[in-house]
N, CA, C and O atoms as a CHARMM CRD file, in Angstrom:
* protein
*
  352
    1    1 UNK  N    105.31800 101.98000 114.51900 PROA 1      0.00000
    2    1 UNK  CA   104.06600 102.63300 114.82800 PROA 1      0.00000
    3    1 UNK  C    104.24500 104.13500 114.67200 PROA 1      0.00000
    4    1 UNK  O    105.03900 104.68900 115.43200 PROA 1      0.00000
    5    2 UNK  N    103.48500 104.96300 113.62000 PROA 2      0.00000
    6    2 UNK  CA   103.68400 105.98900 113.67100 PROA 2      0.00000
    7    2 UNK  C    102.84300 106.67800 114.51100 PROA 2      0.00000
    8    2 UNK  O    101.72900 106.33800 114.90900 PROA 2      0.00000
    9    3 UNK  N    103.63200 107.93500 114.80800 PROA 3      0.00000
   10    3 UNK  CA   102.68200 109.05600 116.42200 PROA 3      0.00000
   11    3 UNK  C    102.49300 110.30700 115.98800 PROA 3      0.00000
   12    3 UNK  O    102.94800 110.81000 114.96100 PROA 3      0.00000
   13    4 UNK  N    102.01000 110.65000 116.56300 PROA 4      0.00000
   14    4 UNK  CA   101.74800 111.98900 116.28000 PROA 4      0.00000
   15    4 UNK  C    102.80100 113.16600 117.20800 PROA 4      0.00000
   16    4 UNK  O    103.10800 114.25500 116.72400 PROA 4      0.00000
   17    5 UNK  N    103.14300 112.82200 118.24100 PROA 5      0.00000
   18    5 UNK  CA   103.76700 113.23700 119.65300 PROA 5      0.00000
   19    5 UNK  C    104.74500 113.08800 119.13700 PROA 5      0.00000
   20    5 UNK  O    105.07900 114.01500 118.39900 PROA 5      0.00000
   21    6 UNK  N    105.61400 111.99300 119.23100 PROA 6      0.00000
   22    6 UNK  CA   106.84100 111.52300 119.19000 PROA 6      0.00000
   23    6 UNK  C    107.76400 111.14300 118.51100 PROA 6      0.00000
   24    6 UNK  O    108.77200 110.57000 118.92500 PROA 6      0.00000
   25    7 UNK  N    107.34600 111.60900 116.69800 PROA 7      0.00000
   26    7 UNK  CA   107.67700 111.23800 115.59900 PROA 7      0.00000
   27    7 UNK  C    109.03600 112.11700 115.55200 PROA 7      0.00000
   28    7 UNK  O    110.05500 111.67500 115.02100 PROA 7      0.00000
   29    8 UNK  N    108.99500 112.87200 115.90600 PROA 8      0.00000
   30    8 UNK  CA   110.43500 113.86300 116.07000 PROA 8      0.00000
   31    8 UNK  C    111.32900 113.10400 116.13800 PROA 8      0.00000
   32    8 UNK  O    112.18300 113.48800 115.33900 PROA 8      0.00000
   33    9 UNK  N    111.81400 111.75800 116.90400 PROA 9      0.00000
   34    9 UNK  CA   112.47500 110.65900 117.65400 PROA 9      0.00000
   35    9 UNK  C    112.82700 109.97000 116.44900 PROA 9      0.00000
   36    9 UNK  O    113.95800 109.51100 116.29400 PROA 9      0.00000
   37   10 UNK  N    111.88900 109.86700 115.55300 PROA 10     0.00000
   38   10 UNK  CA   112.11200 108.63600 114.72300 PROA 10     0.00000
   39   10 UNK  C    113.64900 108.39700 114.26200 PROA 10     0.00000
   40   10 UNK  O    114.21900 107.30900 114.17800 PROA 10     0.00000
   41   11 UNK  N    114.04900 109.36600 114.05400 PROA 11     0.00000
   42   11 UNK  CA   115.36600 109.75200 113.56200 PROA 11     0.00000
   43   11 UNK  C    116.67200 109.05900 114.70200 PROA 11     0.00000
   44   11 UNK  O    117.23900 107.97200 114.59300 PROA 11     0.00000
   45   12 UNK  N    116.84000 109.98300 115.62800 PROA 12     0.00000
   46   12 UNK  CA   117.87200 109.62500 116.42600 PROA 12     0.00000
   47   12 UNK  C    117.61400 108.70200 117.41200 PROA 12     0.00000
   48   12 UNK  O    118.56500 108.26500 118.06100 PROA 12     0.00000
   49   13 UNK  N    116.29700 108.26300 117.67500 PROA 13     0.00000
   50   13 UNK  CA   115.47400 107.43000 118.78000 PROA 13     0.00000
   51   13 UNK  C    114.33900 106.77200 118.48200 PROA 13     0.00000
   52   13 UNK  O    113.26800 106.92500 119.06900 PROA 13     0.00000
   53   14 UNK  N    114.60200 105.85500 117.35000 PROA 14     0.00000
   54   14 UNK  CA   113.38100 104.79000 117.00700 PROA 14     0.00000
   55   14 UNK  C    112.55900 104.57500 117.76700 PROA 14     0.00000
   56   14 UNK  O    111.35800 104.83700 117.70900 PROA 14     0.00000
   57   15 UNK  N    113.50300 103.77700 119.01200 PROA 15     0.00000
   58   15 UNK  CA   113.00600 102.78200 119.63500 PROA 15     0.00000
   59   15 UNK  C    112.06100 103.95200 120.87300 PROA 15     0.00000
   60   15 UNK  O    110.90000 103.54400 120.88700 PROA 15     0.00000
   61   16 UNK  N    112.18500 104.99800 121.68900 PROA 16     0.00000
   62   16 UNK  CA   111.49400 106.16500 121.57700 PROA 16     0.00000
   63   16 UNK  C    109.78900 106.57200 120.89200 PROA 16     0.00000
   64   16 UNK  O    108.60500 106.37800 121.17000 PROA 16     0.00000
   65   17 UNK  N    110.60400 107.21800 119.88900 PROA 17     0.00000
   66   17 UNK  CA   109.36000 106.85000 118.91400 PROA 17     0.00000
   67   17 UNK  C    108.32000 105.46000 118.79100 PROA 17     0.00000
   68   17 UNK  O    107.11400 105.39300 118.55300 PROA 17     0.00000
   69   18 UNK  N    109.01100 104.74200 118.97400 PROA 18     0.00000
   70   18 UNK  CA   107.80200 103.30300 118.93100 PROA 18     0.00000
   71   18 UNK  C    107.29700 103.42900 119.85500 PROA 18     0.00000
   72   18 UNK  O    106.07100 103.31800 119.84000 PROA 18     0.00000
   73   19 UNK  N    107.88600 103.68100 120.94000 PROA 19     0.00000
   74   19 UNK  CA   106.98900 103.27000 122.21200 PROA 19     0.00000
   75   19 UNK  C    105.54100 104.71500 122.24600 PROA 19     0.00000
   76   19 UNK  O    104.31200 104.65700 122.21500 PROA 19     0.00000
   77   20 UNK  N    106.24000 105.51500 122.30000 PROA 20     0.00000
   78   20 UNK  CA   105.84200 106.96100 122.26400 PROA 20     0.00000
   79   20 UNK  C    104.01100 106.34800 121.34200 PROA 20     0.00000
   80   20 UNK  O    102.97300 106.35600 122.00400 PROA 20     0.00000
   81   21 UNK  N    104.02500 105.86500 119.72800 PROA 21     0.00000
   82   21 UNK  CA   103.64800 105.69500 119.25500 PROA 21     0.00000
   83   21 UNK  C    102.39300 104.65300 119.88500 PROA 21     0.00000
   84   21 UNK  O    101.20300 104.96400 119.93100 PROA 21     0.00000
   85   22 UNK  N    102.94400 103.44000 120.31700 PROA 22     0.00000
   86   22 UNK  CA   102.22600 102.42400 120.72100 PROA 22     0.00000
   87   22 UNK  C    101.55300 102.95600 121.67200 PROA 22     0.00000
   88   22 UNK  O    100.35800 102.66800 121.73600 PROA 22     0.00000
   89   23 UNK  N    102.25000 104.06200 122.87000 PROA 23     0.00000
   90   23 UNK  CA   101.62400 104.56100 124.56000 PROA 23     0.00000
   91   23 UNK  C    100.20800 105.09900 123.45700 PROA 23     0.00000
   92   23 UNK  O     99.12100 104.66000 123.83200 PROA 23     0.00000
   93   24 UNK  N    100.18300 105.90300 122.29800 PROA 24     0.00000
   94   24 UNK  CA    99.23500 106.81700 121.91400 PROA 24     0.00000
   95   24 UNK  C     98.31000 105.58300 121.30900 PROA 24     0.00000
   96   24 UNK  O     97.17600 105.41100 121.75600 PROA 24     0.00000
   97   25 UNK  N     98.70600 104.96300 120.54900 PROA 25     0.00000
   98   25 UNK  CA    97.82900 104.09100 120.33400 PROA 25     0.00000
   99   25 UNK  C     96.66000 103.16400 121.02400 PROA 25     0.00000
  100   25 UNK  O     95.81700 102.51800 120.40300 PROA 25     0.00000
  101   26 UNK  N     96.79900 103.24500 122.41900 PROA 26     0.00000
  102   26 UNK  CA    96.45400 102.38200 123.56500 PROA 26     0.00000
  103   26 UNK  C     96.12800 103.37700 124.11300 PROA 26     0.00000
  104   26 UNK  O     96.53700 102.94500 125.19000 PROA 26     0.00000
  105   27 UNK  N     95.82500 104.16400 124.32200 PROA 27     0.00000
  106   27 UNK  CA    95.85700 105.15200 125.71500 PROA 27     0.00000
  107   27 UNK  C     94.13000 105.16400 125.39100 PROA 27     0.00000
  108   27 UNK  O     93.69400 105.10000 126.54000 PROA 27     0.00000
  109   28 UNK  N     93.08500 105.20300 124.60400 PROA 28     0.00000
  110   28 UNK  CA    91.95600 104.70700 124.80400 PROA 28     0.00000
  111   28 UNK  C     91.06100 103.67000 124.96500 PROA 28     0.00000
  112   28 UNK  O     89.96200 103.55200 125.50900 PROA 28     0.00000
  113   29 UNK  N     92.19500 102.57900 124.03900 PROA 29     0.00000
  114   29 UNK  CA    91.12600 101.54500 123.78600 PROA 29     0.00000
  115   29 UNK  C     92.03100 100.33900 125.08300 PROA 29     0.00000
  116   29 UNK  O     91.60300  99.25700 125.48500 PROA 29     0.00000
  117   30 UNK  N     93.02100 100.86100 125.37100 PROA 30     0.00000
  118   30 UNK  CA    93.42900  99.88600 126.36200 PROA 30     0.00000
  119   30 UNK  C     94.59700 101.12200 127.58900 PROA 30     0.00000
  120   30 UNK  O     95.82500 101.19600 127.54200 PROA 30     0.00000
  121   31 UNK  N     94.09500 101.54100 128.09900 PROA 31     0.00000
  122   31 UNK  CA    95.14900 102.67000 129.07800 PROA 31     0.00000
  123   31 UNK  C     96.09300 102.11400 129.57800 PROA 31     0.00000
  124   31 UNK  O     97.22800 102.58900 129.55100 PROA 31     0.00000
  125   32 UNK  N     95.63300 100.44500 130.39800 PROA 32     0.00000
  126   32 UNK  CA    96.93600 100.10000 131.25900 PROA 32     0.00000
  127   32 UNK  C     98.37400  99.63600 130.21900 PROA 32     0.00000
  128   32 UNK  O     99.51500  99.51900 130.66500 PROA 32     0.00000
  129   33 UNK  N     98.06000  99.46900 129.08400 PROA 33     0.00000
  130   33 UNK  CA    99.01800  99.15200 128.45600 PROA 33     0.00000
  131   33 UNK  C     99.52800 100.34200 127.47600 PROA 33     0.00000
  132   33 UNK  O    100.31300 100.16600 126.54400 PROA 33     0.00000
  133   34 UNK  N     99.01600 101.44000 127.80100 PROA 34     0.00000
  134   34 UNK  CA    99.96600 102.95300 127.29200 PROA 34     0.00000
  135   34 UNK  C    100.44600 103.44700 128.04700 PROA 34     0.00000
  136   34 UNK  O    101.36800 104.20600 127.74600 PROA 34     0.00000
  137   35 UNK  N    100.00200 103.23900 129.64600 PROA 35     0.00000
  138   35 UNK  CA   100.81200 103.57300 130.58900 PROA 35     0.00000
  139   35 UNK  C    102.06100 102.60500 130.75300 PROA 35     0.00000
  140   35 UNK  O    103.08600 103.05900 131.26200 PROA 35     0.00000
  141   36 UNK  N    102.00000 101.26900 130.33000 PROA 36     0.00000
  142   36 UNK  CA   103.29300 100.55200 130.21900 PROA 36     0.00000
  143   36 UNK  C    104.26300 101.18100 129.66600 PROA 36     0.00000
  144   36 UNK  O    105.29300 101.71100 130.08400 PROA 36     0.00000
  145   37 UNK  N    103.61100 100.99400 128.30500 PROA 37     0.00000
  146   37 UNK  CA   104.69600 101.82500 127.21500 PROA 37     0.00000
  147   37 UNK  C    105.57600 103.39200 127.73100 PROA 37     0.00000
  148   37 UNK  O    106.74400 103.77900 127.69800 PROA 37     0.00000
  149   38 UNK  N    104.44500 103.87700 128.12900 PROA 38     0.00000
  150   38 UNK  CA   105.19700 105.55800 128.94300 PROA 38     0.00000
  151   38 UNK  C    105.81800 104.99800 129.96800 PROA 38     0.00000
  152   38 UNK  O    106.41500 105.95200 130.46600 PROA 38     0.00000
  153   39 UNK  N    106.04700 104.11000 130.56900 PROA 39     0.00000
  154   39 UNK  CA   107.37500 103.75000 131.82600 PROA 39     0.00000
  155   39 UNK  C    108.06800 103.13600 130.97300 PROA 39     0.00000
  156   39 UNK  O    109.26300 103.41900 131.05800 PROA 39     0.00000
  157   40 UNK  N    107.76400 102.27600 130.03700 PROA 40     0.00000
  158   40 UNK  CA   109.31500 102.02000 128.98100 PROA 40     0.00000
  159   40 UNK  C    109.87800 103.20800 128.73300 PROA 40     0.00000
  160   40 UNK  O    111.03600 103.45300 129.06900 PROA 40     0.00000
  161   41 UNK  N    109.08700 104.08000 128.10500 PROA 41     0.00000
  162   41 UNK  CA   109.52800 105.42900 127.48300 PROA 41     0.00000
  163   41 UNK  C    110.12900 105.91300 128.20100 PROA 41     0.00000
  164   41 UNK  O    111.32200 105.97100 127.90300 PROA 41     0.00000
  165   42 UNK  N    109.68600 106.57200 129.60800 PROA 42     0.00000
  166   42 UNK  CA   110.67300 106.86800 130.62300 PROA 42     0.00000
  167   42 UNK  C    111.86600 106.26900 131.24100 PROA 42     0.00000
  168   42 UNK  O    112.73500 107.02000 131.68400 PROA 42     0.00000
  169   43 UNK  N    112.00200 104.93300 131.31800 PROA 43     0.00000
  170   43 UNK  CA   113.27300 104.23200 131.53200 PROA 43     0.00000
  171   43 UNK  C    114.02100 104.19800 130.26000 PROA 43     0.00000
  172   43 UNK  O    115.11900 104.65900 130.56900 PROA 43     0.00000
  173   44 UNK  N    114.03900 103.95600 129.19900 PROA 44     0.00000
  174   44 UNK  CA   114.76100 104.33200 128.12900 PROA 44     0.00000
  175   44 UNK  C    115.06100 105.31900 128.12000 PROA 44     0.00000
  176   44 UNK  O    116.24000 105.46600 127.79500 PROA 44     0.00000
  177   45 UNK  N    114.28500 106.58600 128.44000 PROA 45     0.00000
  178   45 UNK  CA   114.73800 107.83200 128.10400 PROA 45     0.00000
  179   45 UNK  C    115.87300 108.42600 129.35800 PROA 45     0.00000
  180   45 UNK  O    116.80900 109.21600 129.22900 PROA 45     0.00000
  181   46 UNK  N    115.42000 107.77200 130.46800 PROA 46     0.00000
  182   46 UNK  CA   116.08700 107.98800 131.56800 PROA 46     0.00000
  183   46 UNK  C    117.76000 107.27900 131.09900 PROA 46     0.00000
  184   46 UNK  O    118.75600 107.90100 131.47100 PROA 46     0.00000
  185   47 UNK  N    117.82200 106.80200 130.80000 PROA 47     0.00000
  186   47 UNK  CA   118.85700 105.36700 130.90900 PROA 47     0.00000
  187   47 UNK  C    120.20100 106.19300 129.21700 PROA 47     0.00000
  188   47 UNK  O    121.42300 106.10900 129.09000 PROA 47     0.00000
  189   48 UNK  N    118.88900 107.02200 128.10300 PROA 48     0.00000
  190   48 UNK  CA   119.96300 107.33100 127.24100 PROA 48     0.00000
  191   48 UNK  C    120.87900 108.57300 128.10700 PROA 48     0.00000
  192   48 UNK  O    122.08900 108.52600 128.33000 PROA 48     0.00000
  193   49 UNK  N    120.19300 109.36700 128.40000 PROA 49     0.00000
  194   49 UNK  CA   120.86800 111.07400 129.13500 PROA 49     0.00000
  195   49 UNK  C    121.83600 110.49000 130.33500 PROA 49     0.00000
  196   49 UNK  O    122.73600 111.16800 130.83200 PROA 49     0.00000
  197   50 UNK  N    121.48600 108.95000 130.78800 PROA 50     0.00000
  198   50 UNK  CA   122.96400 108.66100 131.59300 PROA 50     0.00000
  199   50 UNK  C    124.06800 108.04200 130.70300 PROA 50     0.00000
  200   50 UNK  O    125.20800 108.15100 131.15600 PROA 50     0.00000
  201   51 UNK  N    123.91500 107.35300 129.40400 PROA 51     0.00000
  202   51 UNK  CA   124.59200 107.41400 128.91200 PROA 51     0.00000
  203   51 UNK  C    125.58000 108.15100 128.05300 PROA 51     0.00000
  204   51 UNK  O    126.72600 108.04000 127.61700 PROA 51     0.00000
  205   52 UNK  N    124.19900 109.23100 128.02700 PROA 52     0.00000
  206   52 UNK  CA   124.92600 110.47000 126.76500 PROA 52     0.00000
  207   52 UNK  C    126.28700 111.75400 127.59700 PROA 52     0.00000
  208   52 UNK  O    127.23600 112.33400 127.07100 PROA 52     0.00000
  209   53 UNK  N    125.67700 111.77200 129.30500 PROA 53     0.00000
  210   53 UNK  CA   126.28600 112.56200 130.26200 PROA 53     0.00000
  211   53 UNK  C    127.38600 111.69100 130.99200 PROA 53     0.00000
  212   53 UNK  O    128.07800 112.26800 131.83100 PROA 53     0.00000
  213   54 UNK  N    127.59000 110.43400 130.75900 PROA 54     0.00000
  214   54 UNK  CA   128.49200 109.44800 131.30800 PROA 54     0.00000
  215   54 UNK  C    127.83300 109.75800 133.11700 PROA 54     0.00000
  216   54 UNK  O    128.53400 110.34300 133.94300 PROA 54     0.00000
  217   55 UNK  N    126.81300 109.38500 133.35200 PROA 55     0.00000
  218   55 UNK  CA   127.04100 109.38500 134.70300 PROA 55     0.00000
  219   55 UNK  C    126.88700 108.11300 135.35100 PROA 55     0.00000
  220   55 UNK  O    126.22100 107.17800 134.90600 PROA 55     0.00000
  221   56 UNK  N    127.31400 108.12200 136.05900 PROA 56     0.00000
  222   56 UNK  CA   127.75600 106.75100 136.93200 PROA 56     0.00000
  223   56 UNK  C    126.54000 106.32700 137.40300 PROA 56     0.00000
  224   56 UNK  O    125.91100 107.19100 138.01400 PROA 56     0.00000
  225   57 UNK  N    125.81000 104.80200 137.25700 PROA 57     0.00000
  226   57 UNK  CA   124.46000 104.22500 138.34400 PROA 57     0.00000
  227   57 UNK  C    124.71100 104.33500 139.50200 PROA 57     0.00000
  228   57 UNK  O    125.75200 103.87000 139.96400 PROA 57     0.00000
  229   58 UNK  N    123.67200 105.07900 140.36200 PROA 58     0.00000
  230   58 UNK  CA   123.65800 104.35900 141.59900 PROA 58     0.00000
  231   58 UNK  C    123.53500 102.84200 141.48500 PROA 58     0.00000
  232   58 UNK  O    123.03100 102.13200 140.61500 PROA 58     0.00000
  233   59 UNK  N    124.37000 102.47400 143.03500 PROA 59     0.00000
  234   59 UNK  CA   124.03000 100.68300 143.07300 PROA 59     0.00000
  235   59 UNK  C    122.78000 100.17600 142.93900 PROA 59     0.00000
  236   59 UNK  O    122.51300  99.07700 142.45200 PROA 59     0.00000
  237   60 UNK  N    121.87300 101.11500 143.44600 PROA 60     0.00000
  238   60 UNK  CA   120.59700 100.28500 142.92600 PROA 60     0.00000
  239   60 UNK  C    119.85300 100.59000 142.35900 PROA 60     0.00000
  240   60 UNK  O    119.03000 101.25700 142.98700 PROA 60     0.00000
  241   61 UNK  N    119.42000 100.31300 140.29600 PROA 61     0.00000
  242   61 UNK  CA   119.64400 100.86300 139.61900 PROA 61     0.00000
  243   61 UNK  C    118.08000 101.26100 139.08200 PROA 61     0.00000
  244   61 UNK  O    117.89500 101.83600 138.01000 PROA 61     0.00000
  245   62 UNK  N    117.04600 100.88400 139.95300 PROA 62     0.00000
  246   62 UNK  CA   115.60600 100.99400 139.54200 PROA 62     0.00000
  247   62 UNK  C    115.41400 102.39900 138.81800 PROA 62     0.00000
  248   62 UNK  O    116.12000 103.37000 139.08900 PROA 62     0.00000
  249   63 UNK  N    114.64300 102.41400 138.10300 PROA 63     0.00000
  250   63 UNK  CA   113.98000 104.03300 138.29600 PROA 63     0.00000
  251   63 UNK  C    114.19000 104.87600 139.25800 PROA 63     0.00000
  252   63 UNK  O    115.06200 105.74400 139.29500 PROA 63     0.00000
  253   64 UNK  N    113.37800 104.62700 140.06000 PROA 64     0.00000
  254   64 UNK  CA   113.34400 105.45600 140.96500 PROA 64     0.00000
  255   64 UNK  C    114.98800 105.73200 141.84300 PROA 64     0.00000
  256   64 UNK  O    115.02300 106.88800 142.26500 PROA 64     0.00000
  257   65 UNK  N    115.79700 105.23400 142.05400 PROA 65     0.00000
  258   65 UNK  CA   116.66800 105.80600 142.14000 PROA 65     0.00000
  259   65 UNK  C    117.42500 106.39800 141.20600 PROA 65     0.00000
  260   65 UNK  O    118.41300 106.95800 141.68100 PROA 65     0.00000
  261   66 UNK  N    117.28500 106.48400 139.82700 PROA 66     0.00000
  262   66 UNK  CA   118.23800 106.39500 138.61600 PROA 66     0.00000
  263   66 UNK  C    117.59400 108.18500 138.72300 PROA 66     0.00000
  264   66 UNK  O    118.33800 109.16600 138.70400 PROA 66     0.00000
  265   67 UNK  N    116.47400 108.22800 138.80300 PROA 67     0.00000
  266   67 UNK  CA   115.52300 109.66800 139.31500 PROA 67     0.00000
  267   67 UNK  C    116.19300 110.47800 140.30100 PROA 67     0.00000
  268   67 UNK  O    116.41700 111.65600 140.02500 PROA 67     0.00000
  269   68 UNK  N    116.59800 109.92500 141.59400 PROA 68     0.00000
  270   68 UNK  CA   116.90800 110.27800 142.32800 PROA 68     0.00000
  271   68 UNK  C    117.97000 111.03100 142.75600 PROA 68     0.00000
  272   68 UNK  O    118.06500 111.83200 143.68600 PROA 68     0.00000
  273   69 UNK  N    118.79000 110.63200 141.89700 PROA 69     0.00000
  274   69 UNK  CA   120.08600 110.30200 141.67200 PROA 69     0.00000
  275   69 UNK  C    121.02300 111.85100 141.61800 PROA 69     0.00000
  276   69 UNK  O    121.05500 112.33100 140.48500 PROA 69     0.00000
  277   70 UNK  N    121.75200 112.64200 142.67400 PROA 70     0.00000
  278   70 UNK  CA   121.93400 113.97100 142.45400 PROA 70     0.00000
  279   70 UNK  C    122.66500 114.55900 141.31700 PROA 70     0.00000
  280   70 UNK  O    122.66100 115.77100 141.09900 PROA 70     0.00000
  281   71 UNK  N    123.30600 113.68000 140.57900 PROA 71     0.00000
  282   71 UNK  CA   123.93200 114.01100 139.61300 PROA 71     0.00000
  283   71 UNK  C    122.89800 114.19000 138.61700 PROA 71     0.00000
  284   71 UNK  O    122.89900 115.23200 137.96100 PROA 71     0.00000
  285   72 UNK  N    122.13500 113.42600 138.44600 PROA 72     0.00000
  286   72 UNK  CA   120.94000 113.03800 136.83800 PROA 72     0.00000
  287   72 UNK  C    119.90800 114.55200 137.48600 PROA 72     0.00000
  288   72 UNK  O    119.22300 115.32300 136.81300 PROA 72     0.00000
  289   73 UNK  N    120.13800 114.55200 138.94300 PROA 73     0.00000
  290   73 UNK  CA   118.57500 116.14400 139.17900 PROA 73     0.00000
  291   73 UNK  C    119.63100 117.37100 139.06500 PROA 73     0.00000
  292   73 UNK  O    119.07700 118.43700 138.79700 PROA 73     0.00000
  293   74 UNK  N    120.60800 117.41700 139.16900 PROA 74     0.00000
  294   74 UNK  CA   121.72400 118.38200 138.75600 PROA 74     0.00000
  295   74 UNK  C    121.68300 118.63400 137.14300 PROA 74     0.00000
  296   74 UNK  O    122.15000 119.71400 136.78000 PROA 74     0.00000
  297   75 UNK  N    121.14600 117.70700 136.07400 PROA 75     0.00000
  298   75 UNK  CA   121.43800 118.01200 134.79900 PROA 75     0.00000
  299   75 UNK  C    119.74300 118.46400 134.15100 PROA 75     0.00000
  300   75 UNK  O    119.64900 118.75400 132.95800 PROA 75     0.00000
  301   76 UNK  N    118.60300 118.47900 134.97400 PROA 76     0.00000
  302   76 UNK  CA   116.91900 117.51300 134.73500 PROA 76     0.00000
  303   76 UNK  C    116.33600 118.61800 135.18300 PROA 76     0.00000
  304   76 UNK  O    116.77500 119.10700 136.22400 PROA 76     0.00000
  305   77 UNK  N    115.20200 119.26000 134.48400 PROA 77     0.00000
  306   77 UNK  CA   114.63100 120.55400 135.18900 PROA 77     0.00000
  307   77 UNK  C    113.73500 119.87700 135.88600 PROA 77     0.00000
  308   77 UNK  O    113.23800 118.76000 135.74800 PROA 77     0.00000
  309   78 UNK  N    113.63000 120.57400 136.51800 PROA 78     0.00000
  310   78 UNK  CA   112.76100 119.88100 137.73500 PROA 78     0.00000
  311   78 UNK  C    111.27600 119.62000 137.28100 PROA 78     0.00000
  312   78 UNK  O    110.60200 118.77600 137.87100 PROA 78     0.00000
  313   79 UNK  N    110.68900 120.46000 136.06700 PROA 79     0.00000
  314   79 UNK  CA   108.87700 119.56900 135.39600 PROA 79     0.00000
  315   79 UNK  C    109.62500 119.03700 134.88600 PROA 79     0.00000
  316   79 UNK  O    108.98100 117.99000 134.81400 PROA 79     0.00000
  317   80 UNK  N    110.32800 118.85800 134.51500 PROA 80     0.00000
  318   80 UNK  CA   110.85300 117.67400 133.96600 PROA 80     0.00000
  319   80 UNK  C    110.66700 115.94700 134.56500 PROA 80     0.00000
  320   80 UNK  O    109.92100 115.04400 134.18600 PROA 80     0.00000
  321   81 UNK  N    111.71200 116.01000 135.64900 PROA 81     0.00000
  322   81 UNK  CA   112.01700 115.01100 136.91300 PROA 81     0.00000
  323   81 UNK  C    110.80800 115.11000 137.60700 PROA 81     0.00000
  324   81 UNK  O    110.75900 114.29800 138.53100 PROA 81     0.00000
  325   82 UNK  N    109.62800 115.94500 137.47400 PROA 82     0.00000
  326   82 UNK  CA   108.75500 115.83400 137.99800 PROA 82     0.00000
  327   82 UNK  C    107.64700 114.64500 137.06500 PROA 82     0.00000
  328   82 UNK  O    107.14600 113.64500 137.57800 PROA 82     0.00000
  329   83 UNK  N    107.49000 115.01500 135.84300 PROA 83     0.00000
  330   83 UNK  CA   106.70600 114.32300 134.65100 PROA 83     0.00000
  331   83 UNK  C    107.48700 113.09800 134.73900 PROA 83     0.00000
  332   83 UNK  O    106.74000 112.14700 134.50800 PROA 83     0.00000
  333   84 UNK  N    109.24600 112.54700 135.08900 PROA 84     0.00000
  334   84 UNK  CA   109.10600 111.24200 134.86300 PROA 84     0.00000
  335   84 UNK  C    108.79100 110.85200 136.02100 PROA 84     0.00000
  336   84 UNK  O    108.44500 109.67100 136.02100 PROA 84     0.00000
  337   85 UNK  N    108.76700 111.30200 136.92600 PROA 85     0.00000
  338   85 UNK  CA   108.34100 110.70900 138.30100 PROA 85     0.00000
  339   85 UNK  C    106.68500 110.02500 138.54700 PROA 85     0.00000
  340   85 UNK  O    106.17600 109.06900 139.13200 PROA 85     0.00000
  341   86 UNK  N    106.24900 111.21600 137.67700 PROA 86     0.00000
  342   86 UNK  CA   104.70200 110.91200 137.35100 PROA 86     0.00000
  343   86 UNK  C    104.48300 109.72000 136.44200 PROA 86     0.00000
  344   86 UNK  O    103.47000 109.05300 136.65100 PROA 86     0.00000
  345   87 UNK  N    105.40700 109.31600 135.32500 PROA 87     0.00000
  346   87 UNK  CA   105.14600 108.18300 134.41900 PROA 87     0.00000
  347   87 UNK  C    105.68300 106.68200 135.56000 PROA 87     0.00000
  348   87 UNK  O    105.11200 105.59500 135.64800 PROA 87     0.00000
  349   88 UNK  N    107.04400 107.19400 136.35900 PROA 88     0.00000
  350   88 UNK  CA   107.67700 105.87100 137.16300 PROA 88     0.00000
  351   88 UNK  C    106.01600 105.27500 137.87100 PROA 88     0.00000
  352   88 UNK  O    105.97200 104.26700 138.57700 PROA 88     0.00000
């Protein structure tokens, strides 16, 4: 699905980009299912920067703690951690 937003991704983050793509695609003619896609987007996106920074899961590994998490708000500007908090 190509985007307009998120095409930057296509490259190093397909799977990114698709979603990115699909959230835009939906976000009029169907919202609850572009807001899906933007919490995929955000848990994927959340989930690469712990892989890319090696940081360790908390035990319990939802979103919202993976958010929480002082190591991941130590690396995350805070509109940042704020905007995924808003998509969780």
């Amino acid at each position: 699905m190509k985007s307009i937003n998120f095409e930057f991704l296509r490259t190093t983050r397909p799977e990114l980009a698709e979603l990115g793509g699909f959230s835009e695609q939906y976000a009029y003619s169907d919202p609850p299912s572009a807001l899906m896609k933007l919490r995929l987007f955000a848990e994927n996106m959340v989930a690469d920067i712990y892989h890319y920074h090696r940081l360790q899961k908390p035990y319990q590994g939802g979103l919202y703690e993976l958010l929480n998490d002082d190591s991941f708000k130590s690396l995350i500007p805070s509109v940042v951690l704020q905007k995924l908090h808003t998509l969780r």
